[in-house]
XYZ file of C-alpha atoms in Angstrom:
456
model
C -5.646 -1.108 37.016
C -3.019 1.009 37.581
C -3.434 1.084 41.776
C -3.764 -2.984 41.706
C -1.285 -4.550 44.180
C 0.855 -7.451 42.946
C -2.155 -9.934 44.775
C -4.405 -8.290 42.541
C -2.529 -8.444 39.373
C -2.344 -12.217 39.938
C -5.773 -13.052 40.320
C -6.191 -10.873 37.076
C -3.820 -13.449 35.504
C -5.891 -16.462 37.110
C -9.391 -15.283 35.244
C -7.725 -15.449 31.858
C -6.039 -18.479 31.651
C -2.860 -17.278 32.943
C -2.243 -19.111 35.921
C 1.231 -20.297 34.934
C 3.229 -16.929 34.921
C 1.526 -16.039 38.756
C 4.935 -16.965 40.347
C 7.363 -15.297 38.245
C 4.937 -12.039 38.433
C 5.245 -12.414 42.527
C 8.936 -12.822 41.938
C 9.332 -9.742 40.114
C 6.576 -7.756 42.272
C 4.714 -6.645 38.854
C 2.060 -4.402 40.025
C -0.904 -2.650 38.323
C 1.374 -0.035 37.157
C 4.463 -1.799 36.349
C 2.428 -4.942 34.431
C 1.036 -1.275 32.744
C 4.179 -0.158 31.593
C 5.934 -3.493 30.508
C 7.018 -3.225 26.731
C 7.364 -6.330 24.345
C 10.796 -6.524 25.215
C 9.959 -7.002 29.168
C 7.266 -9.121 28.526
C 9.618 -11.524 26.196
C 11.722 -11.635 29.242
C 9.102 -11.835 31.654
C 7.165 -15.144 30.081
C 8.505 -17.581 28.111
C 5.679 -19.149 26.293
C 4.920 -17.613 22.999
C 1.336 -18.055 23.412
C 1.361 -16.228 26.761
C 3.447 -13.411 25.320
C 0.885 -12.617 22.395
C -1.902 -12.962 24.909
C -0.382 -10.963 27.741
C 0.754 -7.538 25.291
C -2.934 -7.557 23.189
C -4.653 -7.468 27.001
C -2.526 -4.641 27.882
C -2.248 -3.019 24.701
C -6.642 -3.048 24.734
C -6.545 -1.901 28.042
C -3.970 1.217 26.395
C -5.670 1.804 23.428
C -9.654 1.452 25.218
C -8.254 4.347 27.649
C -6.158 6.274 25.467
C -8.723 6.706 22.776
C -11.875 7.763 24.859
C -9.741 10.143 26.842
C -8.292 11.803 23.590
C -12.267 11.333 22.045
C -13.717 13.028 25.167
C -10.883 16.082 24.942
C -11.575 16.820 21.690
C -15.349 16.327 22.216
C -15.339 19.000 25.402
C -13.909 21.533 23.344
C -15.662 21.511 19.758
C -18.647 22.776 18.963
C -21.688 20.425 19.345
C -22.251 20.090 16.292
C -18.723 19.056 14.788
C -18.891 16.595 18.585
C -21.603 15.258 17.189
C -19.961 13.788 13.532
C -17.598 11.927 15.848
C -20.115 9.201 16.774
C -21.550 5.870 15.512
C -19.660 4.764 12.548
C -17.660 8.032 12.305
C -15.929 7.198 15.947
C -15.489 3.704 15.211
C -13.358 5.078 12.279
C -11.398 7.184 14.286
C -10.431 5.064 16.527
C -9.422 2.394 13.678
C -7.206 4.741 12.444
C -6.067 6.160 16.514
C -4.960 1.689 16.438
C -3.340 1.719 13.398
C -0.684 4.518 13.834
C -0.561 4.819 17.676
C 2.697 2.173 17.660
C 4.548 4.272 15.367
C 4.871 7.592 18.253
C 6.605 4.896 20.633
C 8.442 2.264 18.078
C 11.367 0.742 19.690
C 13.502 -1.558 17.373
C 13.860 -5.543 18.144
C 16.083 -7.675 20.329
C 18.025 -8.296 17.495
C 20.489 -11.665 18.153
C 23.225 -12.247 19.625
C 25.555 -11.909 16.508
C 23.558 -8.753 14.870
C 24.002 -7.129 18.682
C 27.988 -7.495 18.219
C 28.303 -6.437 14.803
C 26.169 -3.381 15.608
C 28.186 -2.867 18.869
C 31.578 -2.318 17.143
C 29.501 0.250 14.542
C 31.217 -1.911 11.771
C 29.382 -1.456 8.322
C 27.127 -4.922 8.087
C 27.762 -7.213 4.944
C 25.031 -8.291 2.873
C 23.946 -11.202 4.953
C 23.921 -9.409 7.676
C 22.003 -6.516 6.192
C 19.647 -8.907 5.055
C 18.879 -10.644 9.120
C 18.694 -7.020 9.988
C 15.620 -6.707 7.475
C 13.853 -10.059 8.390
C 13.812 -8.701 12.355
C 12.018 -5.733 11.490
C 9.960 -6.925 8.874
C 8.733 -9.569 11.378
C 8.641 -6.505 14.253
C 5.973 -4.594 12.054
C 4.149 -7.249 10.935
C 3.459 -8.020 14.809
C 2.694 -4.171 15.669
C 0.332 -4.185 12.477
C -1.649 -7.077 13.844
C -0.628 -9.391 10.473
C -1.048 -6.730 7.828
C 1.692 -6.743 5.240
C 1.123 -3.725 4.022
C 2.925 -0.899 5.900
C 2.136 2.708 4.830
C 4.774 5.408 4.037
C 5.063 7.059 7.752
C 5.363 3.695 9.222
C 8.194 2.727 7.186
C 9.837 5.946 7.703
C 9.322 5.885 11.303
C 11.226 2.377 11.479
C 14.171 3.212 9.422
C 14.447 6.579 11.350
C 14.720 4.697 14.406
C 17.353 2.054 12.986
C 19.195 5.101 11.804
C 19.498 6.807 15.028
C 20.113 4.288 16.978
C 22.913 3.116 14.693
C 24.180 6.651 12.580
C 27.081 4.596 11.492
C 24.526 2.335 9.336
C 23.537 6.045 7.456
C 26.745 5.120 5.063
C 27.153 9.126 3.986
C 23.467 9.960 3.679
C 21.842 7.496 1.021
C 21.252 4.987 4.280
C 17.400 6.345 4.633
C 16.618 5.563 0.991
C 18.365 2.137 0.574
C 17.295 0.875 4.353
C 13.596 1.789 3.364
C 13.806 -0.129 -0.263
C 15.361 -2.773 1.280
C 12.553 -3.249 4.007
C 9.968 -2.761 1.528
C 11.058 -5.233 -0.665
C 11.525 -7.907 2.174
C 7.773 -7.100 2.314
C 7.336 -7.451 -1.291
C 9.447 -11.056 -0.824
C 7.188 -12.513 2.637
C 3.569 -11.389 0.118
C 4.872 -12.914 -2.677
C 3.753 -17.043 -1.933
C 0.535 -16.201 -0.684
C -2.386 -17.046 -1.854
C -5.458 -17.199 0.056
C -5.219 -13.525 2.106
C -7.998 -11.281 0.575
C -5.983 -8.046 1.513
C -2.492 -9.477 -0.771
C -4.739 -10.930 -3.322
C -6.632 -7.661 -4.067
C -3.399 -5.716 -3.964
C -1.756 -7.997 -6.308
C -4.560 -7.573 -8.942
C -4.711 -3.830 -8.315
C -0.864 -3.245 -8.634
C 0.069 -6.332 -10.783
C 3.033 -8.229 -9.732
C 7.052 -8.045 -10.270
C 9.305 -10.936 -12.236
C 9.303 -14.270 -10.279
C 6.223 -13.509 -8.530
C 3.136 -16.004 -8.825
C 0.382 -14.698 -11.552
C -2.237 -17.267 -10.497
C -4.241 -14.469 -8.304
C -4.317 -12.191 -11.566
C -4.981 -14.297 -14.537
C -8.047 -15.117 -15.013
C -8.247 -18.727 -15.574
C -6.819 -19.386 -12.139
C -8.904 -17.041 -10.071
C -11.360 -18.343 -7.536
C -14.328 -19.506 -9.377
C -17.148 -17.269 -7.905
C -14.436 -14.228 -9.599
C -14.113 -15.868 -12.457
C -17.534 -16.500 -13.340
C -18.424 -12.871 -12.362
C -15.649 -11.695 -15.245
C -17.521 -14.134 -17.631
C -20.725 -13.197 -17.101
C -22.948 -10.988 -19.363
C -23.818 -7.167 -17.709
C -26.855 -8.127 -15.498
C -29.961 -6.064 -16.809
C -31.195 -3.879 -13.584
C -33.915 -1.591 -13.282
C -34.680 1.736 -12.273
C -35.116 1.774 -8.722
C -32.395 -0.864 -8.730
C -30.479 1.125 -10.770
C -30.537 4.248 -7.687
C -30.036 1.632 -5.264
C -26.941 0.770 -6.680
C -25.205 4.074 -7.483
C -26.585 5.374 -3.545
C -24.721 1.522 -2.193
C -21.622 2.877 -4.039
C -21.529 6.475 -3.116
C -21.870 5.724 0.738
C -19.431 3.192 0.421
C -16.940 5.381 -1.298
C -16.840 7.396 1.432
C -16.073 5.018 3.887
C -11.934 3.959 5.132
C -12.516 0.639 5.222
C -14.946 -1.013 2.332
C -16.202 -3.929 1.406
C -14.589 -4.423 -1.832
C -15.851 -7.892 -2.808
C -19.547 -5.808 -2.751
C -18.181 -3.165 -4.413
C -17.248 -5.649 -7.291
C -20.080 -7.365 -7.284
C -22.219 -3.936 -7.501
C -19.774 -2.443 -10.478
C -20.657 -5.158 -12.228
C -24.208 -5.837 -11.908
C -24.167 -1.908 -13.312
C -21.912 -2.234 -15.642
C -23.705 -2.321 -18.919
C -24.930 1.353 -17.519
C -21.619 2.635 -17.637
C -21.287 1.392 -21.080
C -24.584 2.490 -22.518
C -23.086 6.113 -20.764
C -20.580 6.085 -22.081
C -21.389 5.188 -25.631
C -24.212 8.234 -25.303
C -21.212 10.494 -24.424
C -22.265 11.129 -21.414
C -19.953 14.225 -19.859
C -17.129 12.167 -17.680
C -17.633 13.820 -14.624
C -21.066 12.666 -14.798
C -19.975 9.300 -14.921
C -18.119 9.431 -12.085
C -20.381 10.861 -9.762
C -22.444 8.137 -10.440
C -19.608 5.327 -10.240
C -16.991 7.274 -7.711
C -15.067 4.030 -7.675
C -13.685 4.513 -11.492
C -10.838 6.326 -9.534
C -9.540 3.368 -7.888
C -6.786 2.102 -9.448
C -7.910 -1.234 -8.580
C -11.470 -0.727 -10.130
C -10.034 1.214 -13.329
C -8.079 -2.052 -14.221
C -10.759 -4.577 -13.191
C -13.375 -2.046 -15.549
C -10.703 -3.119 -17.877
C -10.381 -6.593 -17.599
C -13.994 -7.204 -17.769
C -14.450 -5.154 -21.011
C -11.407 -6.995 -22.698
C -10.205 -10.016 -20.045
C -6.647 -8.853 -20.207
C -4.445 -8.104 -16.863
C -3.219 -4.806 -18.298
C -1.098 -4.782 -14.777
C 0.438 -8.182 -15.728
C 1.171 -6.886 -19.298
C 2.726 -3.505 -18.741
C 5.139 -4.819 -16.372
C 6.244 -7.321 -18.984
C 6.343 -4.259 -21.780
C 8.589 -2.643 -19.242
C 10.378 -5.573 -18.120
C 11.653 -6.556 -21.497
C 11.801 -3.155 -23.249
C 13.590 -0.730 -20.476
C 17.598 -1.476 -21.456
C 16.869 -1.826 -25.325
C 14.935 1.747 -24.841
C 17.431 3.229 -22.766
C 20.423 2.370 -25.367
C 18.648 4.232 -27.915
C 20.705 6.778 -29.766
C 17.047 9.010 -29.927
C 16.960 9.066 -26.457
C 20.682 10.068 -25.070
C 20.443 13.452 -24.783
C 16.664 13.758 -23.627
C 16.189 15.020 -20.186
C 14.599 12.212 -18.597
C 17.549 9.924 -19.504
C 20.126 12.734 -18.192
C 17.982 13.146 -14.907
C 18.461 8.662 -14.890
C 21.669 8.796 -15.471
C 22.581 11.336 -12.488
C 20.182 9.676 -10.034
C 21.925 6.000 -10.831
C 25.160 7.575 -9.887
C 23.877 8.102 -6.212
C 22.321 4.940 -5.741
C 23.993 1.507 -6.184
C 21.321 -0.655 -4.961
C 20.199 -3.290 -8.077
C 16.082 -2.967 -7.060
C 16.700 1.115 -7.279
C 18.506 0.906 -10.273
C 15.701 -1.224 -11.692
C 13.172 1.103 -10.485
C 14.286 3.879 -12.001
C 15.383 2.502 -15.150
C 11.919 1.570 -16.396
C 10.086 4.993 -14.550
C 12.971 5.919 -17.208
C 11.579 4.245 -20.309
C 8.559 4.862 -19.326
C 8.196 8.797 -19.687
C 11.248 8.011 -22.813
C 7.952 5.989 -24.996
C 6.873 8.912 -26.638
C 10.519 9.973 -27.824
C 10.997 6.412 -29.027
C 8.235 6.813 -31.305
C 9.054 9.976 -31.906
C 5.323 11.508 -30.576
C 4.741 14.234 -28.737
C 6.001 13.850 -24.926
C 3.831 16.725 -23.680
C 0.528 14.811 -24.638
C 1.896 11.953 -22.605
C 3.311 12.916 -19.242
C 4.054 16.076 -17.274
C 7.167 15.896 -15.758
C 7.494 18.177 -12.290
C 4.952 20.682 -14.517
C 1.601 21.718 -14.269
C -1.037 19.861 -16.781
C -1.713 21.878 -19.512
C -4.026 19.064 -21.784
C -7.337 18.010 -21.619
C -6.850 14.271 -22.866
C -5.429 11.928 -20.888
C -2.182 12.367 -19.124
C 0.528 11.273 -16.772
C 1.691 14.138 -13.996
C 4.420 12.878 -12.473
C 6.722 14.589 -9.914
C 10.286 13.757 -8.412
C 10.114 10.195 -11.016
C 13.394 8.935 -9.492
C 12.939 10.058 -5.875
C 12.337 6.474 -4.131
C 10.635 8.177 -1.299
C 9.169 11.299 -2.931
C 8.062 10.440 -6.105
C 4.234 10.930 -7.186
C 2.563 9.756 -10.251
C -1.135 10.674 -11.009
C -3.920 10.283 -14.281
C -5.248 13.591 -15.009
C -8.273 13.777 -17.361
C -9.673 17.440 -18.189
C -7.154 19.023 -15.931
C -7.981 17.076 -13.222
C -6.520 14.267 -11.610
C -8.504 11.164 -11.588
C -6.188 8.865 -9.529
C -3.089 8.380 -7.770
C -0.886 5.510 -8.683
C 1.769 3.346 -6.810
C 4.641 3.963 -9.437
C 5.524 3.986 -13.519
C 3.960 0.946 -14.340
C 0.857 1.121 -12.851
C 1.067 4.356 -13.794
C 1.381 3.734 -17.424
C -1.256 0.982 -16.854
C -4.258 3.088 -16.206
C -3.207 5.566 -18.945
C -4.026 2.798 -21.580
C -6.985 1.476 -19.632
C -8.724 4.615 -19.368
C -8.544 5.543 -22.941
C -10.602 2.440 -23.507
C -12.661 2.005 -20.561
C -13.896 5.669 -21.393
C -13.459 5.312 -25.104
C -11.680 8.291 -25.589
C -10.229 8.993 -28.912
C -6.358 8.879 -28.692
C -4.549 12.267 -29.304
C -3.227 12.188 -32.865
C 0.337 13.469 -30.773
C 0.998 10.049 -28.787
C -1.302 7.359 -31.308
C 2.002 5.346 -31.878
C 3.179 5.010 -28.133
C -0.138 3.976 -27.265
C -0.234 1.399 -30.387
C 2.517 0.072 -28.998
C 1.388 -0.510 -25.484
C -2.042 -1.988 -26.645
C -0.772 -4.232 -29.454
């Protein structure tokens, strides 16, 4: 494609549909290699038609990605050993390449033709006000969403890459070194705002019963009497009795499937529950936990933790430690018990540097969060460790950096080990109660009044 004269691009054109845009490609003398190297911004200039944009950029991005990926596959290939060449094939390449898709716009991301106004404001480096701020975030919201093919769900690099690009474009938008961290919470939570309505995309719907939801946001995807009905019935339902060989069927479907980037999750529920009286009768026998989860590898998902839950007790323990947070955070953080602790000092200091209300809230109920056991005046290190190394066998929160919005980690450790990663405190906090229960672990004399708290 690259040597095609301009004659040649047009007939291209002509055999997909794309007649119409023949005489301004003439007019502009758009070769092979120039109709190669047009970016989104070219093409919106270039064609007028939406329809004819979106077309044009996923035929040349194919075209991109199709020769870019087998001539990075084939590089790699021609200088491994056979036998590592060899793991690169069948379903194994196909995953590679997914992933070579997914990130390849982020090592070339140039930011949006913002309008007219947004252009002028950002050409006289003036500091924007909040409506303006907030036009800047719709743009590229709706810029990723179109590089990630629909998905609303960036991931961490992508979002920094964006908001690094913003930055240094515009320095003067930086405002003395917090711009990073408020630019990136305010993208994220325009993201939060576009998923909130929806209600019929598998990918949101599974995330919003995985992570729960935040105040104002619909609950009908998470409770259970509005859930689709095939769902439903399947959280009704009795434990299917399965046999032996059925049995090894199973646990093999689920182990393979583990493994894999991209799985079929509505399977994977369907399979963890078919097997779930197992699990209980295994657990019951004390069966040794790591046992358990050979067998049933998905008990570390988050997502699978809390549905284990909900079908054992039909309760969204998401839904209901959000609300525990929601309404409890500023009564716990007024507490005389609590004013001197050093998770409250550590709040206190980190409020100081950020003035954005969503941070603020963040961190005030990661805050009450760790502060439970104080209230209750239990023993904190049975609960969460805090930027420390575990040092319990029971159940336990590790938690590093709590009120760094772009470097904080929170993890369930059981025996030492960490079971899970989690999005933030209340998810967090979630699976610590669920997996006391779902694994019937006796609860640590130390912390039994936080967690009577949480679980009346």
């Amino acid at each position: 494609m690259e040597s095609w004269s301009v004659d040649q691009v047009c007939n291209w054109l002509r055999q997909r549909n794309l007649g119409e845009l023949v005489p301004k490609f003439r007019e502009e003398e758009v070769s092979g290699a120039a109709l190669l190297a047009l970016n989104d911004r070219m093409v919106q200039q270039l064609v007028k038609k939406i329809g004819h944009q979106a077309v044009l950029m996923d035929l040349i991005s194919k075209y991109h990605q199709q020769k870019n990926g087998l001539q990075s596959h084939t590089c790699y290939c021609g200088t491994a050993s056979p036998e590592f060449a060899g793991a690169f094939s069948g379903k194994n390449m196909k995953s590679f390449l997914a992933r070579y898709k997914m990130l390849q716009w982020t090592s070339s991301y140039a930011l949006p033709d913002f309008p007219y106004d947004v252009k002028c404001m950002l050409a006289e480096k003036k500091c924007p006000n909040h409506s303006m701020r907030i036009r800047i975030i719709e743009f590229l919201q709706a810029d990723m969403t179109k590089y990630l093919k629909g998905s609303l769900y960036p991931n961490s690099q992508q979002y920094n890459i964006v908001v690094n690009t913003l930055l240094q474009a515009y320095p003067f938008l930086d405002e003395g070194g917090d711009g990073f961290l408020l630019w990136k919470r305010a993208l994220k939570d325009r993201f939060k705002y576009v998923r909130r309505p929806i209600e019929d995309d598998e990918q949101v719907l599974r995330n919003k019963c995985k992570f729960g939801h935040r105040r104002g946001q619909s609950r009908k995807s998470v409770s259970t009497e509005n859930k689709p009905l095939d769902i439903q019935l399947q959280i009704e339902e009795e434990p299917v009795h399965v046999d032996g060989r059925a049995l090894d069927a199973h646990i093999t479907w689920l182990k393979q499937e583990y493994m894999k980037a991209q799985r079929n999750w509505k399977e994977v529920d369907s399979r963890m529950r078919v097997t779930s009286g197992v699990r209980k009768k295994m657990i019951g026998d004390k069966a040794p936990l790591k046992e358990i989860l050979r067998l049933f590898p998905f008990l570390r998902c988050p997502y699978q933790l809390f549905r284990e839950f909900q079908l054992l007790t039909h309760m969204d323990i998401c839904k209901k430690t959000v609300e525990i947070l929601e309404t409890y955070s500023e009564n716990i953080l007024s507490l005389h018990v609590v004013r001197n602790n050093p998770i409250n000092i550590m709040l206190q200091e980190n409020l100081k540097l950020h003035a954005e209300e969503g941070v603020q809230k963040y961190m005030k109920m990661t805050a009450a969060c760790l502060l439970l056991p104080e209230v209750f005046g239990d023993d904190a290190t049975l609960f969460a460790a805090v930027n420390e190394e575990v040092t319990v066998e029971t159940p336990l929160l590790k938690v590093k950096n709590p009120f760094s919005v772009n470097s904080c980690e929170f993890a369930l450790c059981i025996e030492r080990e960490e079971l899970t990663q989690l999005d933030d405190c209340t998810a967090a906090l979630a699976a610590l109660v669920a997996v006391f229960h779902v694994f019937e672990i006796p609860c640590p004399r130390g912390i039994r009044r936080t967690l009577a708290f949480l679980a009346s």
